[in-house]
Tab-separated table of C-alpha atoms in Angstrom:
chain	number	residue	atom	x	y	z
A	8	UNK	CA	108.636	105.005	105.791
A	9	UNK	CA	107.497	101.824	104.953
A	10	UNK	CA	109.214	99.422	102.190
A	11	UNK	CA	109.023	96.629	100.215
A	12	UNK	CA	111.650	94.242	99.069
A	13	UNK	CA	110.817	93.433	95.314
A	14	UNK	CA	112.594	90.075	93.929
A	15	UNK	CA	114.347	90.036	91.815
A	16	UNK	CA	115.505	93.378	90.605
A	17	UNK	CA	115.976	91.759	87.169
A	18	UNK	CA	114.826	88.545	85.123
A	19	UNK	CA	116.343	87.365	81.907
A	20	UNK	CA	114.652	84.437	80.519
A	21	UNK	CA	113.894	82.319	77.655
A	22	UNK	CA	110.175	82.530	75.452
A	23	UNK	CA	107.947	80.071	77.200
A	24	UNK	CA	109.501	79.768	80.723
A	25	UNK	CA	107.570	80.116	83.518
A	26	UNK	CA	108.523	83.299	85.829
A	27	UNK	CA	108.094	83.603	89.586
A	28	UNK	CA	108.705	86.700	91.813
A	29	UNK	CA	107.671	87.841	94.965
A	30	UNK	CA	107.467	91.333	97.486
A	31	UNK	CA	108.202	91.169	101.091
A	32	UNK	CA	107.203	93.569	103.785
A	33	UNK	CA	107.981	94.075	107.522
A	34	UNK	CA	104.456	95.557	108.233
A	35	UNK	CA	101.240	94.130	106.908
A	36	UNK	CA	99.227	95.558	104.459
A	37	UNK	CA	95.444	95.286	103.835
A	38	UNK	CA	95.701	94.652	99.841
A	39	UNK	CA	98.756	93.976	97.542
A	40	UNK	CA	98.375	94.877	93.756
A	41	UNK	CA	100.776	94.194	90.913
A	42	UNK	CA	101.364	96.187	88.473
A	43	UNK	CA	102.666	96.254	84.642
A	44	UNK	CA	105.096	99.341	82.882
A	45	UNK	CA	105.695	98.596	79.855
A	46	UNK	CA	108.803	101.031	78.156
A	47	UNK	CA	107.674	105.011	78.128
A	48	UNK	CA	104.295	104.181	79.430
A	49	UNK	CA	102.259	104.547	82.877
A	50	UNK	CA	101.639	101.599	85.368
A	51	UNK	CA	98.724	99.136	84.397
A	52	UNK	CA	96.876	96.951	87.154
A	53	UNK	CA	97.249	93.219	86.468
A	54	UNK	CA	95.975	91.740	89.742
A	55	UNK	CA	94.523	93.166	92.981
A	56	UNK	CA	94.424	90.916	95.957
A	57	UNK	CA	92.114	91.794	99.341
A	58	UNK	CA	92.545	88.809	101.465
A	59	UNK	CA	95.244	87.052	103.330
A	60	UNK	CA	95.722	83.587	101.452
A	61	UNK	CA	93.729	84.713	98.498
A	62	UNK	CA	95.139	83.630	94.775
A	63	UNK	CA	93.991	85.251	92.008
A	64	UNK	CA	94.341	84.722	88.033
A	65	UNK	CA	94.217	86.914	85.385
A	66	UNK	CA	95.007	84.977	82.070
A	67	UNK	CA	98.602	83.275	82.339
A	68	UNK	CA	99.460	85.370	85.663
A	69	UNK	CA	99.180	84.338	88.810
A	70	UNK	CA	99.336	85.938	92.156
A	71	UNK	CA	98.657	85.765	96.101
A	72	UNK	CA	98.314	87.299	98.651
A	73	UNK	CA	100.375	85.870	101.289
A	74	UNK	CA	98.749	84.170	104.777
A	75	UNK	CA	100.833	86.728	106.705
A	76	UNK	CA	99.869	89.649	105.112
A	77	UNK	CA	103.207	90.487	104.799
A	78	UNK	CA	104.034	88.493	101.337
A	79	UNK	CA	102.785	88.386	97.988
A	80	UNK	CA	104.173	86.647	95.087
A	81	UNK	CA	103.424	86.985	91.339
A	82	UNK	CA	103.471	84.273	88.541
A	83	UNK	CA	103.455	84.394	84.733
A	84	UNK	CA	103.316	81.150	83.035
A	85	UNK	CA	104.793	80.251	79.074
A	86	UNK	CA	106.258	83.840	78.672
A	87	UNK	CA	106.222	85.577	75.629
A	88	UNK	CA	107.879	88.700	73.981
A	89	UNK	CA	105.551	90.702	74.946
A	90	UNK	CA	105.563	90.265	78.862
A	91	UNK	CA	108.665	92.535	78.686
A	92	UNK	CA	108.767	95.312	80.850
A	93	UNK	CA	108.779	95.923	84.614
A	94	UNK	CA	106.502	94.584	86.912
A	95	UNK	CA	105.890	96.759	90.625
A	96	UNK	CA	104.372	95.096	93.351
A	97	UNK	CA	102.362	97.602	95.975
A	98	UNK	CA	100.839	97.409	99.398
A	99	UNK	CA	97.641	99.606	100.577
A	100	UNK	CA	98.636	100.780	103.846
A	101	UNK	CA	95.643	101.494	105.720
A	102	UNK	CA	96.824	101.916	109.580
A	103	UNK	CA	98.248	105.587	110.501
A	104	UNK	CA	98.687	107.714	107.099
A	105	UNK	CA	95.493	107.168	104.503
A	106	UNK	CA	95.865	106.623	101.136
A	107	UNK	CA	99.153	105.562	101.248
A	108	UNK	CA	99.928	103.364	98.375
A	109	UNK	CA	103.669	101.816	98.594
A	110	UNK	CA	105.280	100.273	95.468
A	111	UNK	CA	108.445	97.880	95.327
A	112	UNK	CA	111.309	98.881	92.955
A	113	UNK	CA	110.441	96.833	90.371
A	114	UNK	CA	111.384	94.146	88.859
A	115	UNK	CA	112.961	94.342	85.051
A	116	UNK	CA	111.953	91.155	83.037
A	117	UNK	CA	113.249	90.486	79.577
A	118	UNK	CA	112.511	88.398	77.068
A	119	UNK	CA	114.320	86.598	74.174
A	120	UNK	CA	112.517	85.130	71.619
B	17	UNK	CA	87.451	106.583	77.145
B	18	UNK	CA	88.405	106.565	80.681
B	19	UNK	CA	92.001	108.076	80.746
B	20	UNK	CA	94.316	110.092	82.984
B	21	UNK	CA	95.858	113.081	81.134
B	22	UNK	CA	99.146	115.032	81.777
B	23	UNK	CA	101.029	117.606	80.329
B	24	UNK	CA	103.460	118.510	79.271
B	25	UNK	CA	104.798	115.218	78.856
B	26	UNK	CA	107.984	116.106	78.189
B	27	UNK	CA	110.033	119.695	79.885
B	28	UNK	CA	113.018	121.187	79.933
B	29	UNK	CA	113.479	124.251	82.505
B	30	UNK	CA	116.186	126.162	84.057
B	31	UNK	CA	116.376	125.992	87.777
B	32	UNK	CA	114.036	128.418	89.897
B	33	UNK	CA	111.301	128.645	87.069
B	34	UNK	CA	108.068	128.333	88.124
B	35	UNK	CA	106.222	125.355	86.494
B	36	UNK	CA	102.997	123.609	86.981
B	37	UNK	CA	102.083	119.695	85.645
B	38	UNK	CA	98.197	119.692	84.720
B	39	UNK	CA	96.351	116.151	85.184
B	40	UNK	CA	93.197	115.465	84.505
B	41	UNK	CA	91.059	112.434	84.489
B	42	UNK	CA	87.384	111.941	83.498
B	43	UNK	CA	86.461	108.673	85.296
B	44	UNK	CA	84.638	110.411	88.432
B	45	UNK	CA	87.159	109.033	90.735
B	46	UNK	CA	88.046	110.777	94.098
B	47	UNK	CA	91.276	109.629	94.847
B	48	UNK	CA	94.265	111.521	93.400
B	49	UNK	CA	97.578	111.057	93.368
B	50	UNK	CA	101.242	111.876	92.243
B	51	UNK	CA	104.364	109.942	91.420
B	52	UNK	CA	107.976	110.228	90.428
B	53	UNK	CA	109.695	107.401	89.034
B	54	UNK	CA	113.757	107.410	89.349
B	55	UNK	CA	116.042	104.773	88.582
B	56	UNK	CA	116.651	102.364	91.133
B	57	UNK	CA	114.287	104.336	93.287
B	58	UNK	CA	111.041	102.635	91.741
B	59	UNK	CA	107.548	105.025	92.551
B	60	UNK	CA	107.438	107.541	95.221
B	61	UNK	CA	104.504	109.025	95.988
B	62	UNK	CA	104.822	113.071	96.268
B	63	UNK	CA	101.360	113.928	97.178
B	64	UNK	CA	97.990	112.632	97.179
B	65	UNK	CA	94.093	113.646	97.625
B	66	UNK	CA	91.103	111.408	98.619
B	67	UNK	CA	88.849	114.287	97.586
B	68	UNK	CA	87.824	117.661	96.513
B	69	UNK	CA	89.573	120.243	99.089
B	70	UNK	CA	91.328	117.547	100.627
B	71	UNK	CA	95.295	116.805	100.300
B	72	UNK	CA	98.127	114.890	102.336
B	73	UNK	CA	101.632	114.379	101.712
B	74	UNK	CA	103.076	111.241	100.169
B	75	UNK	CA	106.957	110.161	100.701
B	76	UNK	CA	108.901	112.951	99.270
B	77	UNK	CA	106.453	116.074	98.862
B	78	UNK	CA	109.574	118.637	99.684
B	79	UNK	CA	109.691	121.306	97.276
B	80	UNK	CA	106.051	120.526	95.600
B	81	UNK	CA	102.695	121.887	96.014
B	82	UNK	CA	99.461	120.503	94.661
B	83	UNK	CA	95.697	121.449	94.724
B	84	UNK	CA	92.491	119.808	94.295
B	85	UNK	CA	89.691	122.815	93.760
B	86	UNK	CA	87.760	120.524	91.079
B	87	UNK	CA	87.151	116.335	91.225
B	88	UNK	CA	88.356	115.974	87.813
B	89	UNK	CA	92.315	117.905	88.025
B	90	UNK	CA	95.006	117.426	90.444
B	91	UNK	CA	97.850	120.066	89.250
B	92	UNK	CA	101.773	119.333	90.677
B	93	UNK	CA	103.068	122.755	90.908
B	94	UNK	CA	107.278	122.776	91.248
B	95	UNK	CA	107.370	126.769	92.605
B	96	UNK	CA	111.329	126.998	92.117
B	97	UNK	CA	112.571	124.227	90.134
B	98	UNK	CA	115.831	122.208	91.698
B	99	UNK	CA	117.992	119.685	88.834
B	100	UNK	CA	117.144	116.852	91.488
B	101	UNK	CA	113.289	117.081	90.688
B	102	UNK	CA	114.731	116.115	87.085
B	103	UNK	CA	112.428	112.931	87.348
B	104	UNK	CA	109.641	111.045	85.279
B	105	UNK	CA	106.124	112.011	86.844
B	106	UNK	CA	103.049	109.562	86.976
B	107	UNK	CA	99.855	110.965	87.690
B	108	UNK	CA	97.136	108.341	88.761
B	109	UNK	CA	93.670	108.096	90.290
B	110	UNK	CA	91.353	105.382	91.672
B	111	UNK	CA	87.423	105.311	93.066
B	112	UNK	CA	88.147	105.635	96.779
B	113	UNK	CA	86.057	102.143	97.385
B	114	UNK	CA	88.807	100.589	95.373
B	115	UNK	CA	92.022	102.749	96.298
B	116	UNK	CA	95.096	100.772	94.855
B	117	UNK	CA	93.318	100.180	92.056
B	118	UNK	CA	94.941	102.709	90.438
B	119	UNK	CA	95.123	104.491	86.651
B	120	UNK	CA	97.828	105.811	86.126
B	121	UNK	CA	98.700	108.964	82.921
B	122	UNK	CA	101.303	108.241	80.148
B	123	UNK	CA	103.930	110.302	82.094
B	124	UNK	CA	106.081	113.619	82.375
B	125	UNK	CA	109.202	113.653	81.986
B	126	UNK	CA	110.818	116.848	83.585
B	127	UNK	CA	114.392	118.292	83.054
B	128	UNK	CA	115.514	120.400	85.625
B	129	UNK	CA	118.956	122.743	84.215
């Protein structure tokens, strides 16, 4: 089936760097989403994105949805402790199967204070 | 409050036991689906349903059933338990004019003997 390439698997950073990842796919997808687990809990939207090129905020994140509809990368800005856990990026695949919702593999980030 | 609930949230069987993960959510939506989380593996989707009556296979639905006779529960039945569905389950739903947008339950985790 489809895939996406989630970068990078893991982030270890300093309080009140900025963070950058991204997702990659080989087909296109009609929406990406990203998505917050934080430890022993369920998934939590952060950002939904509908259109190629469009860049969305949601409080110190930042994300887009890449011109090619293949790409979408995520930004957090000044971390802070409590941006700790890992962050899934997912594609809406409309085309052949419906509902199909694929999700990256994650990508672990960690704090220290 | 608008929530997605599962249970058990946390089981222990012995292989070939019968077993059946309840989910329930009470914001209307008709979109339905099911997740297991491994490491490394990120979110696979098992099943999923877009409505009432109406179900399709995710990713990895071998060895699982599922059901969708009411709007509001969306059951993951295991009919003969294997140790390799040993796995963290995510139930989640969305309004199917916003699929992706998803809500996801607190989690089962599943043991498998």
């Amino acid at each position: 089936g489809q895939q996406l390439n989630q970068s990078p698997q893991s982030m270890f950073i300093q309080e009140g760097e900025d963070v950058s990842m991204n997702c990659t796919s080989s087909s296109i997808f009609n929406t990406w989403l990203w998505y917050k687990q934080d430890p022993g809990e369920g998934p939590v939207l952060l950002i939904a994105l509908y259109k190629a090129g469009e860049l969305t905020s949601n409080g110190r994140l930042t994300a887009q949805f890449g011109i090619t509809r293949k790409d979408s990368f995520l930004n957090i800005s000044a971390s802070i402790p409590s941006d700790v856990g890992i962050y899934f990026c997912a594609g809406w695949d409309y085309g052949g199967s419906q509902g199909n919702l694929i999700f990256g593999k994650g990508t672990k980030l960690s704090v220290k204070p | 409050e608008a929530q997605v609930t599962q249970n058990p949230r946390y089981l222990i069987t012995v292989t070939g036991k019968k077993l059946t993960v309840t989910c329930s959510q009470n914001m209307n939506h008709e979109y339905m689906s099911w997740y297991r989380q491994d490491p490394g593996l990120g979110l696979r989707q098992i099943y999923y349903s877009m409505n009432v009556e109406v179900t399709d296979k995710g990713d990895v639905p071998e060895g699982y059933k599922v059901s969708r006779k009411e709007k509001r529960n969306f059951p993951l039945i295991l009919e003969s338990p294997s140790p390799n569905q040993t796995s963290l389950y995510f139930c989640a739903s969305s309004l199917l004019s916003r699929t992706g947008e998803l809500f996801f339950g607190e989690g089962s985790r599943l043991t498998v003997l």
